[in-house]
Amino acid sequence: MPSNLPETVFLHPFTETESDPALPPEADVVIIGGGIIGITAALELAQHGLKVAVLEKGKIAAEQSSRNWGWVRQQGRDRRELPLIVQSLALWEHYQQSLGTDLGFRRTGLVSLTRDEKELKRWQRWATRGRAADITVEELNTEQAERFLRAGSRPWLGGISTPTDAKAEPGLAVPALAKAARQASPCINILRHAPYSLATEKLPVSSPNMALSALAQCYSQRGLGRLYFFANMTSGCHSLMFAQP
């Protein structure tokens, strides 16, 4: 282990989720993929009284859902995503408070600093859109930017801050949500004529509803066709998330 890494890097190692010993023969909804999307969908459905089966080829949250920076951010998002991310932050906060478990969710804020005038103007345009979506956005001048991070030989031109942005602990959050979904009391509904039958490596599972949440992991799998993803790429070396105890 490198000696120069901060101890907090290893504060929350990946938490494994135990599998149920047997698959149910029937379910109201079968969810393929045990990442953040599949697990939160299962939790919501179970809390509404549905019998849910989550099928995961590997381990719960062992792929992209535990290999990210943990940002739950509003800053810089496409204007069409802003209402959704505002609702997402509220939902994360609700989970943290209502489930009685620590998801590593903290509203630590997000600060982005730049020396590029075009980039700063682009951020300022986004700040206008962010405020229109009721997001708190602070525009920073050179002096204010310096307070967040010393610039060294070249001063910052400015930046923006979104103090209500947050982060969650990737290796901790999804397994904790999976545990909460398992503990929810589903209403068992036996379906005699389920239109879908899913063949797994263990047993077939019948369900009238099926949700595919495996995302990139199913891209090249046989029988699922070809999936296309369109996403905005995020880059920047001077985005800061501040830790809180």
Short mmCIF file of C-alpha atoms in Angstrom, two decimals:
data_model
loop_
_atom_site.label_atom_id
_atom_site.label_comp_id
_atom_site.label_asym_id
_atom_site.label_seq_id
_atom_site.Cartn_x
_atom_site.Cartn_y
_atom_site.Cartn_z
CA MET A 1 0.00 0.00 0.00
CA PRO A 2 1.51 3.40 -0.93
CA SER A 3 2.50 5.29 2.19
CA ASN A 4 1.49 8.71 0.83
CA LEU A 5 -2.22 7.93 0.40
CA PRO A 6 -4.56 9.54 2.96
CA GLU A 7 -6.20 7.18 5.42
CA THR A 8 -9.67 8.39 4.38
CA VAL A 9 -9.24 6.65 1.01
CA PHE A 10 -9.71 3.34 2.83
CA LEU A 11 -12.26 4.57 5.37
CA HIS A 12 -15.19 2.83 3.64
CA PRO A 13 -14.06 -0.34 1.83
CA PHE A 14 -16.50 -2.07 -0.48
CA THR A 15 -19.34 -3.71 1.45
CA GLU A 16 -20.50 -7.05 0.05
CA THR A 17 -24.20 -7.94 -0.06
CA GLU A 18 -25.27 -11.50 0.65
CA SER A 19 -27.44 -13.25 -1.88
CA ASP A 20 -30.71 -14.93 -1.01
CA PRO A 21 -30.38 -18.74 -0.98
CA ALA A 22 -33.08 -19.31 -3.61
CA LEU A 23 -34.79 -17.43 -6.40
CA PRO A 24 -38.54 -16.86 -6.17
CA PRO A 25 -40.48 -18.65 -8.94
CA GLU A 26 -42.55 -15.50 -9.52
CA ALA A 27 -42.29 -11.78 -8.83
CA ASP A 28 -44.24 -8.62 -9.59
CA VAL A 29 -41.09 -7.05 -11.05
CA VAL A 30 -37.77 -8.61 -12.04
CA ILE A 31 -34.84 -6.19 -12.16
CA ILE A 32 -31.71 -7.15 -14.09
CA GLY A 33 -28.66 -5.44 -12.65
CA GLY A 34 -27.77 -4.76 -9.03
CA GLY A 35 -26.23 -1.31 -9.32
CA ILE A 36 -27.52 2.02 -7.98
CA ILE A 37 -30.38 2.15 -10.52
CA GLY A 38 -31.57 -1.41 -9.97
CA ILE A 39 -31.28 -1.30 -6.18
CA THR A 40 -33.04 2.04 -5.69
CA ALA A 41 -35.80 0.88 -8.06
CA ALA A 42 -36.16 -2.30 -5.99
CA LEU A 43 -36.32 -0.30 -2.77
CA GLU A 44 -39.06 2.00 -4.05
CA LEU A 45 -41.10 -0.90 -5.46
CA ALA A 46 -40.76 -2.97 -2.27
CA GLN A 47 -41.83 -0.01 -0.16
CA HIS A 48 -44.96 0.20 -2.33
CA GLY A 49 -45.82 -3.42 -1.55
CA LEU A 50 -44.51 -5.17 -4.67
CA LYS A 51 -42.60 -8.44 -4.70
CA VAL A 52 -39.28 -7.72 -6.39
CA ALA A 53 -36.44 -9.96 -7.56
CA VAL A 54 -33.07 -8.36 -8.33
CA LEU A 55 -30.79 -10.48 -10.53
CA GLU A 56 -27.08 -9.64 -10.58
CA LYS A 57 -24.46 -11.65 -12.47
CA GLY A 58 -21.61 -10.61 -10.18
CA LYS A 59 -21.81 -8.71 -6.91
CA ILE A 60 -24.18 -5.93 -5.86
CA ALA A 61 -22.69 -2.52 -6.78
CA ALA A 62 -19.37 -4.12 -7.77
CA GLU A 63 -19.17 -2.43 -11.17
CA GLN A 64 -19.65 1.25 -12.07
CA SER A 65 -21.79 1.94 -9.00
CA SER A 66 -18.77 1.55 -6.71
CA ARG A 67 -16.12 2.82 -9.12
CA ASN A 68 -16.96 6.50 -9.31
CA TRP A 69 -16.16 9.70 -7.46
CA GLY A 70 -19.42 9.62 -5.56
CA TRP A 71 -20.63 13.01 -6.73
CA VAL A 72 -24.31 13.85 -6.43
CA ARG A 73 -23.92 17.14 -8.22
CA GLN A 74 -26.03 19.80 -9.86
CA GLN A 75 -23.15 21.94 -11.11
CA GLY A 76 -22.58 21.88 -14.85
CA ARG A 77 -25.47 19.60 -15.73
CA ASP A 78 -27.53 19.98 -18.87
CA ARG A 79 -30.56 22.20 -18.28
CA ARG A 80 -32.87 19.28 -19.04
CA GLU A 81 -31.33 17.32 -16.15
CA LEU A 82 -31.65 20.05 -13.52
CA PRO A 83 -35.17 19.24 -12.21
CA LEU A 84 -34.17 15.57 -11.94
CA ILE A 85 -30.92 16.18 -10.03
CA VAL A 86 -32.68 18.54 -7.59
CA GLN A 87 -35.16 15.74 -6.90
CA SER A 88 -32.31 13.21 -6.70
CA LEU A 89 -30.55 15.20 -3.97
CA ALA A 90 -33.78 15.39 -1.98
CA LEU A 91 -34.21 11.63 -2.36
CA TRP A 92 -30.66 10.93 -1.17
CA GLU A 93 -31.29 13.09 1.86
CA HIS A 94 -34.57 11.25 2.50
CA TYR A 95 -32.83 7.87 2.32
CA GLN A 96 -30.08 9.01 4.67
CA GLN A 97 -32.57 10.21 7.27
CA SER A 98 -35.32 7.60 6.96
CA LEU A 99 -33.38 4.34 6.61
CA GLY A 100 -31.38 4.74 9.79
CA THR A 101 -28.08 3.93 8.09
CA ASP A 102 -25.12 5.96 6.90
CA LEU A 103 -24.87 6.19 3.11
CA GLY A 104 -21.90 8.53 3.26
CA PHE A 105 -24.18 11.26 1.91
CA ARG A 106 -22.96 14.76 2.71
CA ARG A 107 -23.86 18.14 1.22
CA THR A 108 -20.25 19.25 1.00
CA GLY A 109 -20.58 21.65 -1.92
CA LEU A 110 -18.71 21.73 -5.23
CA VAL A 111 -16.28 24.43 -6.39
CA SER A 112 -14.78 24.74 -9.89
CA LEU A 113 -11.94 27.16 -10.60
CA THR A 114 -10.38 28.22 -13.89
CA ARG A 115 -7.79 30.43 -15.55
CA ASP A 116 -9.60 30.28 -18.89
CA GLU A 117 -11.88 33.17 -19.83
CA LYS A 118 -14.05 31.15 -22.23
CA GLU A 119 -14.56 28.47 -19.62
CA LEU A 120 -15.51 31.02 -16.99
CA LYS A 121 -18.07 32.63 -19.31
CA ARG A 122 -19.56 29.19 -20.00
CA TRP A 123 -19.85 28.57 -16.27
CA GLN A 124 -21.46 31.96 -15.77
CA ARG A 125 -24.08 31.13 -18.39
CA TRP A 126 -24.75 27.86 -16.58
CA ALA A 127 -25.07 29.78 -13.28
CA THR A 128 -28.00 31.69 -14.76
CA ARG A 129 -29.71 28.43 -15.73
CA GLY A 130 -28.95 26.91 -12.36
CA ARG A 131 -30.53 29.77 -10.44
CA ALA A 132 -33.60 29.50 -12.68
CA ALA A 133 -33.93 25.91 -11.41
CA ASP A 134 -33.73 27.14 -7.77
CA ILE A 135 -30.15 25.93 -7.34
CA THR A 136 -27.86 28.04 -5.15
CA VAL A 137 -24.95 29.17 -7.35
CA GLU A 138 -22.17 31.54 -6.30
CA GLU A 139 -19.91 33.18 -8.89
CA LEU A 140 -16.34 33.66 -7.67
CA ASN A 141 -13.86 36.38 -8.58
CA THR A 142 -10.09 35.99 -8.41
CA GLU A 143 -9.84 36.80 -4.70
CA GLN A 144 -12.71 34.49 -3.75
CA ALA A 145 -11.27 31.66 -5.86
CA GLU A 146 -7.92 32.04 -4.11
CA ARG A 147 -9.60 31.43 -0.74
CA PHE A 148 -10.70 28.00 -1.88
CA LEU A 149 -7.39 26.95 -3.43
CA ARG A 150 -4.09 28.80 -3.64
CA ALA A 151 -3.31 29.36 -7.29
CA GLY A 152 0.46 29.44 -7.14
CA SER A 153 2.33 31.44 -9.78
CA ARG A 154 -0.72 31.99 -12.02
CA PRO A 155 -3.80 33.48 -10.33
CA TRP A 156 -7.28 32.08 -10.86
CA LEU A 157 -9.53 34.09 -13.13
CA GLY A 158 -12.60 33.00 -11.17
CA GLY A 159 -15.01 30.13 -10.73
CA ILE A 160 -18.39 29.00 -9.47
CA SER A 161 -19.60 27.30 -6.31
CA THR A 162 -22.71 25.20 -5.71
CA PRO A 163 -22.80 24.80 -1.90
CA THR A 164 -25.79 22.43 -1.89
CA ASP A 165 -24.05 19.83 -4.07
CA ALA A 166 -23.22 16.58 -2.35
CA LYS A 167 -21.37 13.29 -2.41
CA ALA A 168 -22.14 9.75 -1.28
CA GLU A 169 -19.78 6.88 -0.47
CA PRO A 170 -20.01 4.52 -3.50
CA GLY A 171 -18.87 1.35 -1.75
CA LEU A 172 -21.17 1.98 1.21
CA ALA A 173 -24.36 3.48 -0.21
CA VAL A 174 -25.68 0.84 -2.63
CA PRO A 175 -25.12 -2.18 -0.33
CA ALA A 176 -26.90 -0.25 2.44
CA LEU A 177 -29.81 0.50 0.11
CA ALA A 178 -29.88 -3.16 -0.94
CA LYS A 179 -30.17 -4.18 2.71
CA ALA A 180 -33.05 -1.73 3.19
CA ALA A 181 -34.81 -3.09 0.10
CA ARG A 182 -34.50 -6.65 1.44
CA GLN A 183 -35.93 -5.60 4.81
CA ALA A 184 -38.97 -3.91 3.21
CA SER A 185 -42.13 -6.01 3.49
CA PRO A 186 -43.39 -6.84 0.00
CA CYS A 187 -46.95 -7.89 -0.74
CA ILE A 188 -46.68 -11.37 -2.27
CA ASN A 189 -48.71 -11.64 -5.43
CA ILE A 190 -48.69 -15.04 -7.17
CA LEU A 191 -49.03 -14.61 -10.92
CA ARG A 192 -50.44 -17.55 -12.86
CA HIS A 193 -50.07 -16.12 -16.37
CA ALA A 194 -46.93 -13.98 -16.32
CA PRO A 195 -46.15 -12.79 -19.86
CA TYR A 196 -42.38 -12.83 -19.30
CA SER A 197 -40.26 -15.79 -18.25
CA LEU A 198 -36.59 -15.08 -17.59
CA ALA A 199 -34.12 -17.95 -17.82
CA THR A 200 -31.29 -17.64 -15.30
CA GLU A 201 -28.39 -19.93 -14.47
CA LYS A 202 -30.38 -21.31 -11.53
CA LEU A 203 -34.12 -21.24 -12.19
CA PRO A 204 -36.60 -19.49 -14.45
CA VAL A 205 -38.42 -16.50 -12.93
CA SER A 206 -41.81 -15.35 -14.20
CA SER A 207 -42.96 -11.74 -13.97
CA PRO A 208 -45.35 -9.36 -15.75
CA ASN A 209 -42.75 -6.58 -15.53
CA MET A 210 -39.06 -6.59 -16.24
CA ALA A 211 -36.54 -3.75 -15.83
CA LEU A 212 -33.07 -3.80 -17.38
CA SER A 213 -30.66 -1.74 -15.27
CA ALA A 214 -27.37 -3.43 -16.18
CA LEU A 215 -26.43 -0.51 -18.48
CA ALA A 216 -22.93 -0.83 -19.96
CA GLN A 217 -22.51 -4.40 -18.70
CA CYS A 218 -25.13 -5.64 -21.18
CA TYR A 219 -23.72 -3.76 -24.18
CA SER A 220 -22.26 -6.76 -25.96
CA GLN A 221 -24.31 -9.59 -24.47
CA ARG A 222 -26.03 -11.90 -26.93
CA GLY A 223 -29.77 -11.57 -27.33
CA LEU A 224 -30.02 -8.02 -26.02
CA GLY A 225 -29.22 -6.25 -29.26
CA ARG A 226 -27.01 -3.20 -29.45
CA LEU A 227 -27.52 -0.31 -27.04
CA TYR A 228 -26.43 3.25 -27.75
CA PHE A 229 -25.60 5.75 -25.02
CA PHE A 230 -25.35 9.49 -25.46
CA ALA A 231 -23.72 11.34 -22.58
CA ASN A 232 -21.97 14.62 -21.92
CA MET A 233 -18.34 14.07 -20.94
CA THR A 234 -17.20 15.90 -17.81
CA SER A 235 -13.61 16.98 -17.44
CA GLY A 236 -11.72 19.41 -15.26
CA CYS A 237 -8.77 19.26 -12.94
CA HIS A 238 -9.85 21.96 -10.53
CA SER A 239 -13.21 20.79 -9.18
CA LEU A 240 -13.18 20.54 -5.41
CA MET A 241 -15.36 18.51 -3.06
CA PHE A 242 -14.85 19.45 0.58
CA ALA A 243 -15.11 16.73 3.23
CA GLN A 244 -17.10 17.11 6.40
CA PRO A 245 -16.92 14.86 9.48
#
